[in-house]
PDB file of N, CA and C in Angstrom:
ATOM      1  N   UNK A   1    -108.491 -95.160  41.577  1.00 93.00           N
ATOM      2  CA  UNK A   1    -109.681 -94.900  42.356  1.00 93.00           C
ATOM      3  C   UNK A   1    -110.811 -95.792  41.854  1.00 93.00           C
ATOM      4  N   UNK A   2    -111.421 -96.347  43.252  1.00 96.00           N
ATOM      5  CA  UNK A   2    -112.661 -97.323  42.451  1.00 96.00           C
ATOM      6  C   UNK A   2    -113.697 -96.093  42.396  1.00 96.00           C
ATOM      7  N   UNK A   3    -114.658 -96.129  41.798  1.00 97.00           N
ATOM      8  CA  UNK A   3    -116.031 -95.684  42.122  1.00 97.00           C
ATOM      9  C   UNK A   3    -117.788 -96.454  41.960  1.00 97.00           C
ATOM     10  N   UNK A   4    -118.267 -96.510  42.925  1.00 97.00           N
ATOM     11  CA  UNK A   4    -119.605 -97.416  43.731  1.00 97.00           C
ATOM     12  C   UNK A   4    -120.719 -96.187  43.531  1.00 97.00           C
ATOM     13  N   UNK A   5    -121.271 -96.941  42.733  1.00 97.00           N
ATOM     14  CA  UNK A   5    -122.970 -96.370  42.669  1.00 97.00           C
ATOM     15  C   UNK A   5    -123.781 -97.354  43.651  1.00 97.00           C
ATOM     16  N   UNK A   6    -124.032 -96.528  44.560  1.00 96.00           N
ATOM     17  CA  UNK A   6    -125.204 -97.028  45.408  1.00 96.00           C
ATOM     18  C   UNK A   6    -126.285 -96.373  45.918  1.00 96.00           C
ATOM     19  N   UNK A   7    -126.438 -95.570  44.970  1.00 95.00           N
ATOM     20  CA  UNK A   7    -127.825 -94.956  44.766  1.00 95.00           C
ATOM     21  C   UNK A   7    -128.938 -95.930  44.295  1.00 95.00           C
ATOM     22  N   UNK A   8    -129.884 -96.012  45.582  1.00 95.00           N
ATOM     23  CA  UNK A   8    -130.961 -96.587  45.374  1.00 95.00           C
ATOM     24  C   UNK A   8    -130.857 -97.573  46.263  1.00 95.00           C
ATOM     25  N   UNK A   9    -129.670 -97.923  46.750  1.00 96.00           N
ATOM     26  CA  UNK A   9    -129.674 -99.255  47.714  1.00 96.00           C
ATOM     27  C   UNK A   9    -129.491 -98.500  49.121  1.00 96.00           C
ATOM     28  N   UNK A  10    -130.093 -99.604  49.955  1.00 96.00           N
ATOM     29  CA  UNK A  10    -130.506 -99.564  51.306  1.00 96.00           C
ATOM     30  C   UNK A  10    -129.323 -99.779  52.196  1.00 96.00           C
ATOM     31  N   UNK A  11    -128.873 -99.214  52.727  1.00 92.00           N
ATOM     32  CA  UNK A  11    -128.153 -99.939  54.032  1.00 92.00           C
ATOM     33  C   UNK A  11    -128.479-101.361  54.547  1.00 92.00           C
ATOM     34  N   UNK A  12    -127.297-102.368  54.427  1.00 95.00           N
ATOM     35  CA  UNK A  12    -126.485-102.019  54.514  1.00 95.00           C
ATOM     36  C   UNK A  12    -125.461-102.020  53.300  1.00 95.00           C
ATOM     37  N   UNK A  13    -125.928-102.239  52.004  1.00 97.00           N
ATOM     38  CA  UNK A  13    -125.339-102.612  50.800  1.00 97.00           C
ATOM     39  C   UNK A  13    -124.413-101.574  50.528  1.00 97.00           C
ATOM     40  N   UNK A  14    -124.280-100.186  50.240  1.00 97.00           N
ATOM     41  CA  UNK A  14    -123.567 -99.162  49.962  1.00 97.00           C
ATOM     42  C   UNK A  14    -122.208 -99.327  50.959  1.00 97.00           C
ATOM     43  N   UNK A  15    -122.216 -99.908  52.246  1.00 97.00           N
ATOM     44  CA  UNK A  15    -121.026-100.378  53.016  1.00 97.00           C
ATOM     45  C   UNK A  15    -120.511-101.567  52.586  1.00 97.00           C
ATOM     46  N   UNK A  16    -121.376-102.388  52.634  1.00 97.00           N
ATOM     47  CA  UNK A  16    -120.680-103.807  52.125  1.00 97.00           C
ATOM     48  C   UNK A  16    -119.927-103.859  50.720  1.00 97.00           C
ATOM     49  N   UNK A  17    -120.403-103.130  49.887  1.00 98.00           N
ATOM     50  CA  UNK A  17    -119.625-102.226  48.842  1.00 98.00           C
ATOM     51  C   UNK A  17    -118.037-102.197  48.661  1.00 98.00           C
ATOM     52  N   UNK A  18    -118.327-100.866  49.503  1.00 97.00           N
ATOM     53  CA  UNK A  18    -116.873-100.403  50.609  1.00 97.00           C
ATOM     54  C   UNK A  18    -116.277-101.238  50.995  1.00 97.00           C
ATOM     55  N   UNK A  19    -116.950-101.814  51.990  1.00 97.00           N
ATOM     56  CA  UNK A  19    -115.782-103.028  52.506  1.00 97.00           C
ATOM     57  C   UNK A  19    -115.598-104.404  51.748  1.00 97.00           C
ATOM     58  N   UNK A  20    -115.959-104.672  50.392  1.00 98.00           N
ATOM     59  CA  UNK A  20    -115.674-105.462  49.659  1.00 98.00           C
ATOM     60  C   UNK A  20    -114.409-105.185  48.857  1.00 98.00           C
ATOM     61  N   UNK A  21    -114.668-103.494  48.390  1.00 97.00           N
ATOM     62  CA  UNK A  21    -113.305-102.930  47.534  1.00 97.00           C
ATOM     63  C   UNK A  21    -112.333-102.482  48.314  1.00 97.00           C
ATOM     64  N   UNK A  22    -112.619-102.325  49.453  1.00 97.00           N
ATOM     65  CA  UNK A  22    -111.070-102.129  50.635  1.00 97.00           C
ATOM     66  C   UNK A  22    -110.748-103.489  50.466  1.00 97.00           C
ATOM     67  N   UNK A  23    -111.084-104.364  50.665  1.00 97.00           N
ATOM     68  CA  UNK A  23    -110.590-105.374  51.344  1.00 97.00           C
ATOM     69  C   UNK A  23    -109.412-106.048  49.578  1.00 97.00           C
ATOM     70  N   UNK A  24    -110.179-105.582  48.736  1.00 97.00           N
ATOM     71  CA  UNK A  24    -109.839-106.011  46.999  1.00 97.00           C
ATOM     72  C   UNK A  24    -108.783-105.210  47.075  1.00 97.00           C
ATOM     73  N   UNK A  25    -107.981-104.132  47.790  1.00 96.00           N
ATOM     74  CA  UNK A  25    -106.878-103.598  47.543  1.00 96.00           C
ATOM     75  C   UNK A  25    -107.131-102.253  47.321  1.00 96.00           C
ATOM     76  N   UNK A  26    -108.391-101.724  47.123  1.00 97.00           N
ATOM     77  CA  UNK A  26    -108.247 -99.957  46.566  1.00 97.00           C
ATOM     78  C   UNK A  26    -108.037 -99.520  47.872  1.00 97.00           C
ATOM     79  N   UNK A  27    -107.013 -98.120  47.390  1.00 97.00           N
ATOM     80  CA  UNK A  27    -106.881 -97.413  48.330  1.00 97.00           C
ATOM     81  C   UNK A  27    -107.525 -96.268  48.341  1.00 97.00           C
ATOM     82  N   UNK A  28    -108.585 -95.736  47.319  1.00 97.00           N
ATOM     83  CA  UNK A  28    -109.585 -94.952  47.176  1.00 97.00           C
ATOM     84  C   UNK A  28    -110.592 -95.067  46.614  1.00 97.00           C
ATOM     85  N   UNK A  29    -111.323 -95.033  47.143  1.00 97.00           N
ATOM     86  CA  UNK A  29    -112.965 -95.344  46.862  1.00 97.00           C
ATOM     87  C   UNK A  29    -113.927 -94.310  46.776  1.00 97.00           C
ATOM     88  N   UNK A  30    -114.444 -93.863  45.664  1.00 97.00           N
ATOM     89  CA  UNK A  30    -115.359 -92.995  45.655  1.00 97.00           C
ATOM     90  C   UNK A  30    -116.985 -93.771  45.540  1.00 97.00           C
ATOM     91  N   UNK A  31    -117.789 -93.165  46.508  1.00 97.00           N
ATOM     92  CA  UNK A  31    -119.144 -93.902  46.672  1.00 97.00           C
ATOM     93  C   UNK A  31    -120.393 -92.847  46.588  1.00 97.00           C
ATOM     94  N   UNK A  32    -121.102 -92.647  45.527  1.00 95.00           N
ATOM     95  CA  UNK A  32    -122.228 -91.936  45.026  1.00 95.00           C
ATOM     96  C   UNK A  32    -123.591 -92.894  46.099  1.00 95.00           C
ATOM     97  N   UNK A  33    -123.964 -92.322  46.925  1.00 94.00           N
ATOM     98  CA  UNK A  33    -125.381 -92.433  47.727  1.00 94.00           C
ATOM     99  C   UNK A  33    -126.436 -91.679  47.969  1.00 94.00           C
ATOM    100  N   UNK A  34    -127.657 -92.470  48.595  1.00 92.00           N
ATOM    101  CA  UNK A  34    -128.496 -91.282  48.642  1.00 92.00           C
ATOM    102  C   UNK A  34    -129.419 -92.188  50.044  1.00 92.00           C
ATOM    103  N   UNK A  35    -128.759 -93.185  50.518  1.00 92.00           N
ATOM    104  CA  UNK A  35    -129.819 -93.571  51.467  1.00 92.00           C
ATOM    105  C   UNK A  35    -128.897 -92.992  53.087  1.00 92.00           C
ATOM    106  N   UNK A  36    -129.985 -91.882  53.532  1.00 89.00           N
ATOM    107  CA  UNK A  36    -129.497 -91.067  55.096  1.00 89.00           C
ATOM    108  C   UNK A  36    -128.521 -92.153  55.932  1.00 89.00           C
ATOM    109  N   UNK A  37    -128.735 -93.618  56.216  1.00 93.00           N
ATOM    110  CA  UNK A  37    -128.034 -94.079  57.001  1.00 93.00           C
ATOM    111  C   UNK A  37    -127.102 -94.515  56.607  1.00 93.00           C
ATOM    112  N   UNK A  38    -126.273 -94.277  55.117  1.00 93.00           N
ATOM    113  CA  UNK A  38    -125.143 -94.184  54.487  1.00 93.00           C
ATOM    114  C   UNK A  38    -123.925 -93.942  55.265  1.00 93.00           C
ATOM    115  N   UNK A  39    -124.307 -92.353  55.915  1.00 92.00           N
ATOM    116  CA  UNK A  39    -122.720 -91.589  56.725  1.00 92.00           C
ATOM    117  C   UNK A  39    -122.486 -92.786  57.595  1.00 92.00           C
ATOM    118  N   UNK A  40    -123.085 -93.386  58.353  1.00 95.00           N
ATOM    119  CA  UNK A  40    -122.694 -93.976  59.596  1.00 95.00           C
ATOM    120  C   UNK A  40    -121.988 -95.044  59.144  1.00 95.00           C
ATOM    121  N   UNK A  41    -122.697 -96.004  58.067  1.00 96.00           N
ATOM    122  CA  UNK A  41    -121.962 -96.839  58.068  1.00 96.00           C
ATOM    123  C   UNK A  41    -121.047 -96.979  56.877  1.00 96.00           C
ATOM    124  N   UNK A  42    -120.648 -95.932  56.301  1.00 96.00           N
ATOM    125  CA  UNK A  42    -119.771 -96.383  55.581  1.00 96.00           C
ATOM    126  C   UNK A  42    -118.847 -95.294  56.475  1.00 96.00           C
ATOM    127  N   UNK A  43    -118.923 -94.186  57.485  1.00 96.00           N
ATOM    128  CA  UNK A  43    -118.023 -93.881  58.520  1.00 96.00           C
ATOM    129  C   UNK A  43    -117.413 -94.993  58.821  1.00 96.00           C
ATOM    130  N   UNK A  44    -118.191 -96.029  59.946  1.00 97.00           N
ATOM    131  CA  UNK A  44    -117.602 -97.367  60.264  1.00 97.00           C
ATOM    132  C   UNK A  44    -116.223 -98.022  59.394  1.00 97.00           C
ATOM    133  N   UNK A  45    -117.176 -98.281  58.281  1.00 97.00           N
ATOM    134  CA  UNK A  45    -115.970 -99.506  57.205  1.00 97.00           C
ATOM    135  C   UNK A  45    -115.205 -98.494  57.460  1.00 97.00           C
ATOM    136  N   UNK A  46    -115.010 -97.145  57.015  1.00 97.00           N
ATOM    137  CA  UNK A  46    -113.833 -96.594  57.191  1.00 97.00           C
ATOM    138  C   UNK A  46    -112.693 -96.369  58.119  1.00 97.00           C
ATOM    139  N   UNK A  47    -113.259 -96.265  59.045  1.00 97.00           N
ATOM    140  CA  UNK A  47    -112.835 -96.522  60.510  1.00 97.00           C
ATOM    141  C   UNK A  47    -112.345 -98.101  60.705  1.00 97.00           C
ATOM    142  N   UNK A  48    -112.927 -98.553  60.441  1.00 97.00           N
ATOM    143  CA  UNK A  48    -112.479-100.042  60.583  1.00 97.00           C
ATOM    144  C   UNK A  48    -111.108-100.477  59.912  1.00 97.00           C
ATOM    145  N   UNK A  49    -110.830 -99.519  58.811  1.00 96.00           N
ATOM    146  CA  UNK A  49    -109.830 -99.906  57.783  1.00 96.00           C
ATOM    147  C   UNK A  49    -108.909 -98.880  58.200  1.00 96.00           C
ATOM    148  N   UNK A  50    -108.910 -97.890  58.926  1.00 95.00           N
ATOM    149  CA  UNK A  50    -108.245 -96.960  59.259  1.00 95.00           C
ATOM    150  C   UNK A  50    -107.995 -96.179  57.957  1.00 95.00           C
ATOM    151  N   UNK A  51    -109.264 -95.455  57.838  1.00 97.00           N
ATOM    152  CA  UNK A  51    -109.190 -94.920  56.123  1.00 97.00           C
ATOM    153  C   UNK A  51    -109.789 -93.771  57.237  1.00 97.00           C
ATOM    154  N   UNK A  52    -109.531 -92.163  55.855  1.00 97.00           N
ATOM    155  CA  UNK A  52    -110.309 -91.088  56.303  1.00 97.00           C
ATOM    156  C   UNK A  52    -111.373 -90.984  55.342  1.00 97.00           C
ATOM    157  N   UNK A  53    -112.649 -90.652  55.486  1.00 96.00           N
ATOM    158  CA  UNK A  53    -113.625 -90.385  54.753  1.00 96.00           C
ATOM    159  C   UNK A  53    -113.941 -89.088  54.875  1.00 96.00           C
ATOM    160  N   UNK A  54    -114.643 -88.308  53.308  1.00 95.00           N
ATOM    161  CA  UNK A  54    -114.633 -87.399  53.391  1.00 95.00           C
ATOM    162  C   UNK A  54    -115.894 -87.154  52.733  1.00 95.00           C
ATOM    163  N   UNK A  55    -117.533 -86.372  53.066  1.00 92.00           N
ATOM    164  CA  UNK A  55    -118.232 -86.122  52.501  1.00 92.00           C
ATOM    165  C   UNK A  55    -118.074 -85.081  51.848  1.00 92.00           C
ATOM    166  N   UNK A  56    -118.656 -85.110  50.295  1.00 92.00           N
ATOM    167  CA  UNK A  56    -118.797 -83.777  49.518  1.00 92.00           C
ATOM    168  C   UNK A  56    -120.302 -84.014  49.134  1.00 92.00           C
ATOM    169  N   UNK A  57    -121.224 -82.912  49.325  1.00 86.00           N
ATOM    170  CA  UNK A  57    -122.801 -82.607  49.829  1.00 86.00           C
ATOM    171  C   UNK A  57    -123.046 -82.480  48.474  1.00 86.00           C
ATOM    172  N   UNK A  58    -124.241 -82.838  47.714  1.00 77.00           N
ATOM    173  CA  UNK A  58    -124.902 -82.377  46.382  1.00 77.00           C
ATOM    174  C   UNK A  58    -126.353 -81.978  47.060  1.00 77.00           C
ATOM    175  N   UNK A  59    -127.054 -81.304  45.549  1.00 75.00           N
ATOM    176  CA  UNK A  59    -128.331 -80.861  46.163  1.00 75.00           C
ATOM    177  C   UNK A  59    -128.849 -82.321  46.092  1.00 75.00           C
ATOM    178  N   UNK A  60    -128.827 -83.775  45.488  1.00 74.00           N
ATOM    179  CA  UNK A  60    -129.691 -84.966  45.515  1.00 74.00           C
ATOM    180  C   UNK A  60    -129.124 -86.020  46.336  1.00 74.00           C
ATOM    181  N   UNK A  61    -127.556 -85.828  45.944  1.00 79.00           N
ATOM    182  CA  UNK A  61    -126.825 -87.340  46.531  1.00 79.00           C
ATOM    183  C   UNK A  61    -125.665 -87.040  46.886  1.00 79.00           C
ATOM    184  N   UNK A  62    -125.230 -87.995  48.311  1.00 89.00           N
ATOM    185  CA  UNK A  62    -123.936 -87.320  48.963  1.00 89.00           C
ATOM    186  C   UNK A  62    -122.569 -88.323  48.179  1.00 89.00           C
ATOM    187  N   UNK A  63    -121.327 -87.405  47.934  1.00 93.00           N
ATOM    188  CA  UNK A  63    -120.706 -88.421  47.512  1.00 93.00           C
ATOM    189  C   UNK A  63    -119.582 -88.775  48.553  1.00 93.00           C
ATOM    190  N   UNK A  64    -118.697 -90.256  48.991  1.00 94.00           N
ATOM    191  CA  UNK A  64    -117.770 -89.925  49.996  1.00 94.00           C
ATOM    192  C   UNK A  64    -116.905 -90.789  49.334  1.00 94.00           C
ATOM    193  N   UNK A  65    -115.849 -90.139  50.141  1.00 95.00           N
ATOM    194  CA  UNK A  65    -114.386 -90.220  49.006  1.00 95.00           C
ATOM    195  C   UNK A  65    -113.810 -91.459  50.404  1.00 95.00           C
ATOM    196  N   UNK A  66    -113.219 -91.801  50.173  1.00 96.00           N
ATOM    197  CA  UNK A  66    -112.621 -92.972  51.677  1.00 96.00           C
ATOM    198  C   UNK A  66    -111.293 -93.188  51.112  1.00 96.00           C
ATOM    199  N   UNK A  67    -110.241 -92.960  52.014  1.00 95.00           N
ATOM    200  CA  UNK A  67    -109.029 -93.035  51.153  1.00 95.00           C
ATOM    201  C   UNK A  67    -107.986 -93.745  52.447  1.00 95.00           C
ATOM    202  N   UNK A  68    -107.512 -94.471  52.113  1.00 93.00           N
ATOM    203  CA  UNK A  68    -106.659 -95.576  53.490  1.00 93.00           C
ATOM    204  C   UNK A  68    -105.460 -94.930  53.488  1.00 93.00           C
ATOM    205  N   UNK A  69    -105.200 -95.200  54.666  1.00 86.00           N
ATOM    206  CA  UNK A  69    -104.022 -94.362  55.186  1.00 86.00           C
ATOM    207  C   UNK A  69    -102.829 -95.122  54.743  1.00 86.00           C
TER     208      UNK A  69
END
């Protein structure tokens, strides 16, 4: 499992992230965020890769798990 701190960065960096370490071979990616337009686009990369993503909610920062099929 990789895991991506992108707390503090803006969209679209927390995706480009994602779709840098999909593309590097992980087949699970855990990604610590906190910027709102996060879900959508790292939904997308996921979708794009035919991965399922899965949010788990904190009281500060959301974390999403993306795991390729």
């Amino acid at each position: 499992m990789v895991r991506i701190d992108a707390r503090r960065m803006r969209c679209p960096w927390p995706a480009v992230r994602l779709a840098r370490v999909l593309r590097d071979g992980a087949r699970i990616a855990e990604i610590l965020a906190d910027d709102p337009q996060a879900s959508t686009e790292l939904a997308a990369v996921a979708e794009a890769n035919d991965a399922t993503i899965e949010i788990i909610l904190d009281e500060t920062y959301r974390t999403y798990v993306v795991t390729c099929r």
